[in-house]
Coordinates of C-alpha atoms and ligand atoms in Angstrom, one line a residue:
M1 CA 105.5 159.5 -20.1
T2 CA 103.8 157.3 -17.6
P3 CA 104.7 153.7 -18.3
A4 CA 101.9 151.2 -19.1
V5 CA 103.4 148.8 -16.7
S6 CA 106.1 149.4 -14.1
F7 CA 107.7 146.9 -11.8
Q8 CA 109.8 148.2 -8.9
K9 CA 111.9 145.4 -7.3
V10 CA 109.1 142.9 -7.8
S11 CA 109.6 139.4 -6.4
R12 CA 107.2 136.4 -6.3
H13 CA 108.6 133.5 -4.3
F14 CA 106.9 130.2 -3.8
G15 CA 108.6 128.7 -0.7
S16 CA 112.2 128.5 -1.7
V17 CA 111.5 128.9 -5.5
R18 CA 112.3 132.5 -6.6
A19 CA 110.0 132.5 -9.6
V20 CA 110.4 136.2 -10.0
D21 CA 113.3 137.9 -8.2
A22 CA 113.7 141.6 -7.7
V23 CA 112.6 142.6 -11.2
D24 CA 112.6 146.2 -12.3
L25 CA 110.8 146.8 -15.6
E26 CA 109.1 149.6 -17.5
I27 CA 106.8 148.9 -20.5
A28 CA 105.8 151.9 -22.6
P29 CA 102.2 152.6 -23.7
S30 CA 101.5 151.0 -27.1
E31 CA 104.6 149.0 -26.9
F32 CA 104.8 145.4 -28.2
F33 CA 106.9 143.9 -25.4
A34 CA 108.2 140.3 -25.4
M35 CA 109.2 138.3 -22.4
L36 CA 111.6 135.6 -23.7
G37 CA 113.4 132.9 -21.7
P38 CA 113.7 129.2 -21.1
S39 CA 111.0 127.2 -19.3
G40 CA 110.7 128.1 -15.6
S41 CA 112.5 131.4 -16.0
G42 CA 109.6 133.4 -14.5
K43 CA 107.9 134.8 -17.6
T44 CA 104.4 133.5 -16.9
T45 CA 104.6 134.5 -13.3
C46 CA 105.4 138.1 -14.4
L47 CA 102.4 138.0 -16.7
R48 CA 100.2 136.7 -13.8
L49 CA 101.5 139.5 -11.6
I50 CA 100.4 142.1 -14.2
A51 CA 97.1 140.4 -14.6
G52 CA 96.6 140.3 -10.8
F53 CA 96.3 136.5 -10.6
E54 CA 99.4 136.6 -8.4
Q55 CA 100.5 139.1 -5.8
P56 CA 104.1 140.1 -5.3
T57 CA 105.9 138.8 -2.3
A58 CA 107.9 142.0 -2.3
G59 CA 108.0 145.2 -4.5
H60 CA 105.5 147.3 -6.2
I61 CA 103.6 147.2 -9.5
E62 CA 101.9 150.2 -11.3
I63 CA 99.6 150.0 -14.3
F64 CA 99.4 153.3 -16.1
G65 CA 100.6 155.1 -13.0
E66 CA 98.1 153.5 -10.6
S67 CA 99.2 151.2 -7.9
A68 CA 98.1 147.6 -8.5
D69 CA 98.5 146.7 -4.9
G70 CA 95.5 144.7 -3.8
V71 CA 93.6 145.5 -7.1
P72 CA 91.7 142.3 -8.2
P73 CA 92.1 141.1 -11.9
Y74 CA 88.7 142.3 -13.0
R75 CA 89.4 145.8 -11.8
R76 CA 92.6 146.1 -13.9
N77 CA 92.3 147.4 -17.4
V78 CA 94.1 144.3 -18.5
N79 CA 93.1 141.1 -20.3
T80 CA 94.9 137.8 -21.0
V81 CA 95.0 135.4 -23.9
F82 CA 96.0 132.0 -22.6
Q83 CA 97.9 129.4 -24.6
D84 CA 95.0 126.9 -24.2
Y85 CA 92.5 129.6 -25.2
A86 CA 90.2 128.7 -22.3
L87 CA 87.0 129.1 -24.3
F88 CA 83.7 127.9 -22.9
P89 CA 82.8 124.8 -25.0
H90 CA 79.0 125.1 -24.4
L91 CA 78.7 128.7 -25.5
N92 CA 78.8 129.8 -29.1
V93 CA 81.6 132.0 -30.5
L94 CA 79.6 135.2 -30.1
D95 CA 78.7 134.5 -26.5
N96 CA 82.3 133.5 -25.7
V97 CA 83.5 136.8 -27.1
A98 CA 80.8 138.8 -25.4
Y99 CA 81.3 137.1 -22.0
G100 CA 83.5 139.7 -20.5
L101 CA 81.0 142.4 -21.3
M102 CA 78.2 140.4 -19.8
V103 CA 80.1 140.1 -16.5
K104 CA 80.6 143.8 -16.6
G105 CA 76.8 144.3 -16.9
A106 CA 76.6 145.5 -20.5
G107 CA 73.2 145.2 -22.2
K108 CA 72.6 142.4 -24.7
A109 CA 72.5 144.5 -27.9
E110 CA 75.6 146.4 -26.9
R111 CA 77.7 143.3 -26.1
L112 CA 76.6 141.4 -29.1
A113 CA 77.5 144.3 -31.4
A114 CA 80.8 144.7 -29.7
A115 CA 81.5 140.9 -30.1
E116 CA 80.6 141.1 -33.8
E117 CA 83.1 144.0 -34.1
A118 CA 85.8 142.1 -32.3
L119 CA 85.2 139.0 -34.5
K120 CA 85.8 141.3 -37.5
L121 CA 89.0 142.5 -36.1
V122 CA 90.4 139.0 -35.9
Q123 CA 89.0 138.1 -39.4
L124 CA 86.2 135.8 -38.2
P125 CA 83.1 137.7 -39.2
G126 CA 80.1 135.4 -39.5
Y127 CA 81.5 132.7 -37.2
G128 CA 79.4 133.8 -34.1
G129 CA 77.0 130.9 -34.3
R130 CA 79.5 128.1 -34.1
R131 CA 80.7 126.3 -31.0
P132 CA 84.4 126.3 -30.3
G133 CA 84.5 122.6 -31.1
Q134 CA 83.5 123.4 -34.7
L135 CA 86.6 125.5 -35.3
S136 CA 90.2 124.8 -36.2
G137 CA 93.0 125.5 -33.7
G138 CA 93.9 128.8 -35.5
Q139 CA 90.3 129.9 -35.5
R140 CA 89.9 129.1 -31.8
Q141 CA 93.0 131.2 -31.2
R142 CA 91.4 134.1 -33.0
V143 CA 88.2 133.8 -30.9
A144 CA 90.3 133.9 -27.7
L145 CA 92.0 137.0 -29.0
A146 CA 88.6 138.6 -29.9
R147 CA 87.3 137.8 -26.4
A148 CA 90.3 139.5 -24.9
L149 CA 90.0 142.6 -27.1
V150 CA 86.2 143.0 -26.9
N151 CA 86.3 145.5 -24.0
R152 CA 89.4 147.3 -25.3
P153 CA 91.9 146.7 -22.5
K154 CA 94.8 149.1 -22.1
V155 CA 97.1 146.2 -21.7
L156 CA 96.8 142.8 -23.4
L157 CA 98.8 139.9 -22.0
L158 CA 99.5 137.0 -24.3
D159 CA 101.0 133.8 -22.8
E160 CA 102.5 131.7 -25.6
P161 CA 99.4 132.3 -27.7
L162 CA 100.7 130.7 -30.8
G163 CA 102.4 127.7 -29.1
A164 CA 99.8 125.2 -30.2
L165 CA 99.7 126.3 -33.9
D166 CA 101.7 124.7 -36.7
L167 CA 104.6 126.6 -38.2
K168 CA 102.9 128.2 -41.2
L169 CA 99.8 129.3 -39.3
R170 CA 102.1 130.5 -36.6
E171 CA 104.0 132.8 -39.0
N172 CA 100.7 134.2 -40.4
M173 CA 99.4 134.9 -37.0
Q174 CA 102.6 136.6 -35.9
E175 CA 102.2 139.1 -38.7
E176 CA 98.5 139.6 -38.0
L177 CA 99.0 140.1 -34.3
K178 CA 101.7 142.7 -35.0
T179 CA 99.4 144.5 -37.5
L180 CA 96.5 144.4 -35.1
Q181 CA 98.6 145.7 -32.2
K182 CA 99.8 148.7 -34.2
A183 CA 96.3 149.5 -35.5
L184 CA 94.7 149.3 -32.0
G185 CA 97.6 150.9 -30.1
I186 CA 97.1 148.6 -27.2
T187 CA 100.2 147.7 -25.1
F188 CA 100.9 144.0 -25.8
V189 CA 103.0 141.9 -23.4
F190 CA 103.8 138.7 -25.1
V191 CA 105.4 135.6 -23.4
T192 CA 107.4 133.2 -25.5
H193 CA 110.3 130.8 -25.4
D194 CA 110.8 131.2 -29.2
Q195 CA 113.5 133.7 -29.8
G196 CA 112.6 134.0 -33.5
E197 CA 109.1 135.0 -32.6
A198 CA 110.3 137.5 -30.0
L199 CA 112.8 139.1 -32.4
S200 CA 110.4 139.4 -35.3
M201 CA 107.4 140.7 -33.4
A202 CA 108.5 142.8 -30.5
D203 CA 109.5 146.5 -30.2
R204 CA 111.6 145.4 -27.2
V205 CA 112.5 142.1 -25.7
A206 CA 113.3 141.2 -22.0
V207 CA 115.4 138.1 -21.7
F208 CA 114.7 136.1 -18.5
N209 CA 116.8 133.6 -16.7
E210 CA 116.1 132.2 -13.2
G211 CA 113.5 134.7 -12.2
R212 CA 115.5 137.7 -13.3
I213 CA 115.7 139.9 -16.4
V214 CA 119.2 139.5 -17.7
Q215 CA 118.9 142.0 -20.6
V216 CA 116.2 144.2 -22.1
G217 CA 116.5 146.0 -25.4
T218 CA 115.3 146.2 -29.0
P219 CA 115.6 142.9 -31.0
N220 CA 118.6 144.3 -32.8
D221 CA 120.3 145.3 -29.5
I222 CA 119.7 141.9 -28.0
Y223 CA 120.8 140.0 -31.1
Q224 CA 123.9 142.1 -32.0
H225 CA 125.0 143.1 -28.5
P226 CA 124.2 140.2 -26.1
R227 CA 125.5 141.2 -22.7
S228 CA 126.3 137.7 -21.5
R229 CA 127.0 134.1 -22.7
F230 CA 123.4 133.2 -21.6
V231 CA 121.8 135.8 -23.9
A232 CA 124.2 135.1 -26.8
D233 CA 123.4 131.4 -26.6
F234 CA 119.7 131.8 -26.0
V235 CA 119.0 134.4 -28.7
G236 CA 120.2 132.9 -31.9
S237 CA 123.2 130.6 -31.9
S238 CA 126.3 132.6 -31.3
N239 CA 129.9 131.5 -31.0
V240 CA 131.0 132.5 -27.5
V241 CA 134.7 133.0 -27.6
P242 CA 137.1 133.3 -24.6
P243 CA 139.3 136.3 -23.6
D244 CA 142.4 134.7 -25.2
F245 CA 140.8 134.6 -28.6
V246 CA 139.3 138.1 -28.3
Q247 CA 142.6 139.6 -27.2
R248 CA 144.4 138.2 -30.3
Y249 CA 141.9 140.1 -32.6
C250 CA 140.8 143.1 -30.6
G251 CA 143.5 143.6 -28.0
Q252 CA 141.0 143.4 -25.2
R253 CA 140.9 140.6 -22.7
R254 CA 137.1 140.1 -22.6
W255 CA 134.6 137.4 -23.5
G256 CA 133.2 137.9 -27.0
S257 CA 130.4 136.7 -29.2
L258 CA 130.6 136.1 -32.9
R259 CA 127.5 135.3 -34.9
P260 CA 127.8 132.3 -37.3
E261 CA 126.7 134.5 -40.3
A262 CA 129.5 137.0 -39.5
I263 CA 132.2 134.5 -40.3
R264 CA 133.4 133.8 -43.9
I265 CA 135.1 130.6 -45.0
A266 CA 137.9 130.7 -47.5
R267 CA 139.4 127.5 -48.8
E268 CA 142.9 128.7 -49.6
T269 CA 145.2 128.5 -46.5
S270 CA 147.1 131.6 -47.2
G271 CA 146.4 135.2 -46.0
D272 CA 145.5 136.3 -42.6
G273 CA 142.7 134.7 -40.8
V274 CA 142.0 131.9 -38.4
T275 CA 143.1 128.5 -39.7
A276 CA 140.4 125.9 -38.9
R277 CA 139.4 122.3 -39.7
V278 CA 135.9 121.5 -40.9
V279 CA 134.2 119.1 -38.5
S280 CA 130.7 118.7 -40.0
T281 CA 128.2 120.3 -42.3
A282 CA 124.4 120.4 -41.9
Y283 CA 122.1 121.5 -44.7
H284 CA 119.3 123.9 -43.7
G285 CA 117.8 124.9 -47.0
S286 CA 118.6 128.6 -47.3
S287 CA 122.0 128.0 -45.7
T288 CA 124.4 125.4 -44.5
R289 CA 125.7 125.3 -41.0
V290 CA 129.4 124.4 -41.0
A291 CA 131.0 123.4 -37.7
V292 CA 134.8 124.0 -37.6
E293 CA 137.5 123.7 -35.0
A294 CA 140.0 126.5 -34.6
D295 CA 142.4 127.3 -31.8
G296 CA 140.9 124.4 -29.8
L297 CA 137.4 126.1 -30.2
R298 CA 134.4 124.7 -31.9
L299 CA 132.8 127.4 -34.0
N300 CA 129.7 127.4 -36.2
V301 CA 129.7 129.2 -39.5
T302 CA 126.6 129.9 -41.7
V303 CA 127.3 129.5 -45.4
P304 CA 124.5 130.9 -47.6
A305 CA 122.9 128.6 -50.2
G306 CA 124.9 128.7 -53.4
A307 CA 128.3 129.6 -51.9
P308 CA 131.0 126.9 -52.2
L309 CA 131.0 124.5 -49.4
P310 CA 134.2 123.0 -47.9
G311 CA 134.3 119.2 -47.3
E312 CA 134.5 117.6 -43.9
G313 CA 138.1 117.3 -42.7
E314 CA 139.3 120.1 -45.0
T315 CA 141.5 122.9 -43.7
V316 CA 140.1 126.3 -44.3
V317 CA 140.7 129.9 -43.3
L318 CA 138.1 131.9 -41.4
T319 CA 137.8 135.7 -41.7
F320 CA 135.5 138.2 -40.1
N321 CA 135.3 141.9 -39.6
R322 CA 136.7 142.9 -36.2
D323 CA 133.6 145.0 -35.5
Q324 CA 131.5 141.9 -35.7
L325 CA 133.3 140.4 -32.7
H326 CA 131.1 141.8 -30.0
L327 CA 132.6 142.2 -26.5
M328 CA 130.4 140.9 -23.6
E329 CA 130.2 142.0 -20.0
D330 CA 130.7 138.4 -18.8
G331 CA 131.3 134.9 -20.0
A332 CA 128.8 133.3 -17.7
Ligands
LIG1 P1 107.3 128.2 -19.1 O1 107.9 128.8 -20.3 O2 107.6 126.8 -18.9 O3 105.8 128.6 -18.9 P2 108.0 130.4 -17.3 O4 109.3 131.1 -17.7 O5 106.7 131.0 -17.7 O6 108.1 128.9 -17.8 P3 107.0 130.4 -14.6 O7 105.8 129.6 -15.0 O8 106.8 131.8 -14.3 O9 108.1 130.2 -15.7 O10 107.7 129.6 -13.4 C1 108.8 130.1 -12.7 C2 109.2 129.2 -11.6 O11 108.2 129.3 -10.5 C3 109.2 127.7 -11.9 O12 110.3 127.1 -11.3 C4 107.9 127.2 -11.5 O13 108.0 125.8 -11.1 C5 107.6 128.0 -10.2 N1 106.2 128.2 -10.0 C6 105.3 128.9 -10.7 N2 104.1 128.9 -10.2 C7 104.2 128.2 -9.0 C8 103.3 127.9 -8.0 N3 102.0 128.3 -8.0 N4 103.7 127.2 -6.9 C9 105.1 126.8 -6.9 N5 106.0 127.1 -7.8 C10 105.6 127.8 -8.9

């Protein structure tokens, strides 16, 4: 199948800054693809390369099998939803949404009908007459989405679109966006530095670091099988354990990662397991995070609400299933 977006050794350097560095990437049609990484890791630059706002310094980009070399943004079948929405304050909602169609020369009746339709898609029917200033942040976000969907792009690029919303609204919009994406079948490329958002929404996630993709896979792959310390730390909060520790339990001298929820705490100090001392406990509502020290290592353990909690300073025994100790390719 022809990929929706394909990067072949794509770089975008700004002077000595390697914003994007020799990235290979294939995004499938109708895929919900998340680009996840810390600030400055090159996610937005990748998005801008797909949109055509940036040109690669080296390498080659194809969109649905067609070379994007030299193709300006408005000739790509791609739209972008920006974090700050970028709505025109002096135009009403309907005209904001219809704007892209006007630029493409669509007649008035056609573009207003399409804009009404797009507003329905984002659950804002009847809001066409308002100005952006008369809407809440969440509503403005929906208008920006409607505007990007109105001419049914084949690829929709979303740059931290939920970043400005409060947590509750953000969670609602995450669900809605996912439902909308599945219903429309449009390829979504979604940039975020929020790992929870990437894991819960995307079909696949690319983890970025310093202009490179360090791992790409399904949310489950990325979470359960991080390839490196960077991915294990960035995606969730894993315990990265050194080769000595891993060798003792698995016989292999490799770096490992052990998720806090994979460890159980027993208070009796008999039986086999890792003897540890409780350093601190932090209540998180549905669970408590217990920090322990074992074999000179600091480990985090998640104890579900309702389970007995050890006290600070207490000696405990940690157990885990060996298959939960995931071996990594490197400890960097
Ligand atoms: P954030 O999550 O903060 O948006 P990001 O992962 O999207 O970060 P980019 O915006 O792609 O990161 O930036 C990657 C690197 O390229 C950064 O070091 C940034 O300062 C640099 N950069 C981006 N655009 C330019 C530019 N026009 N000129 C110079 N440097 C740039």
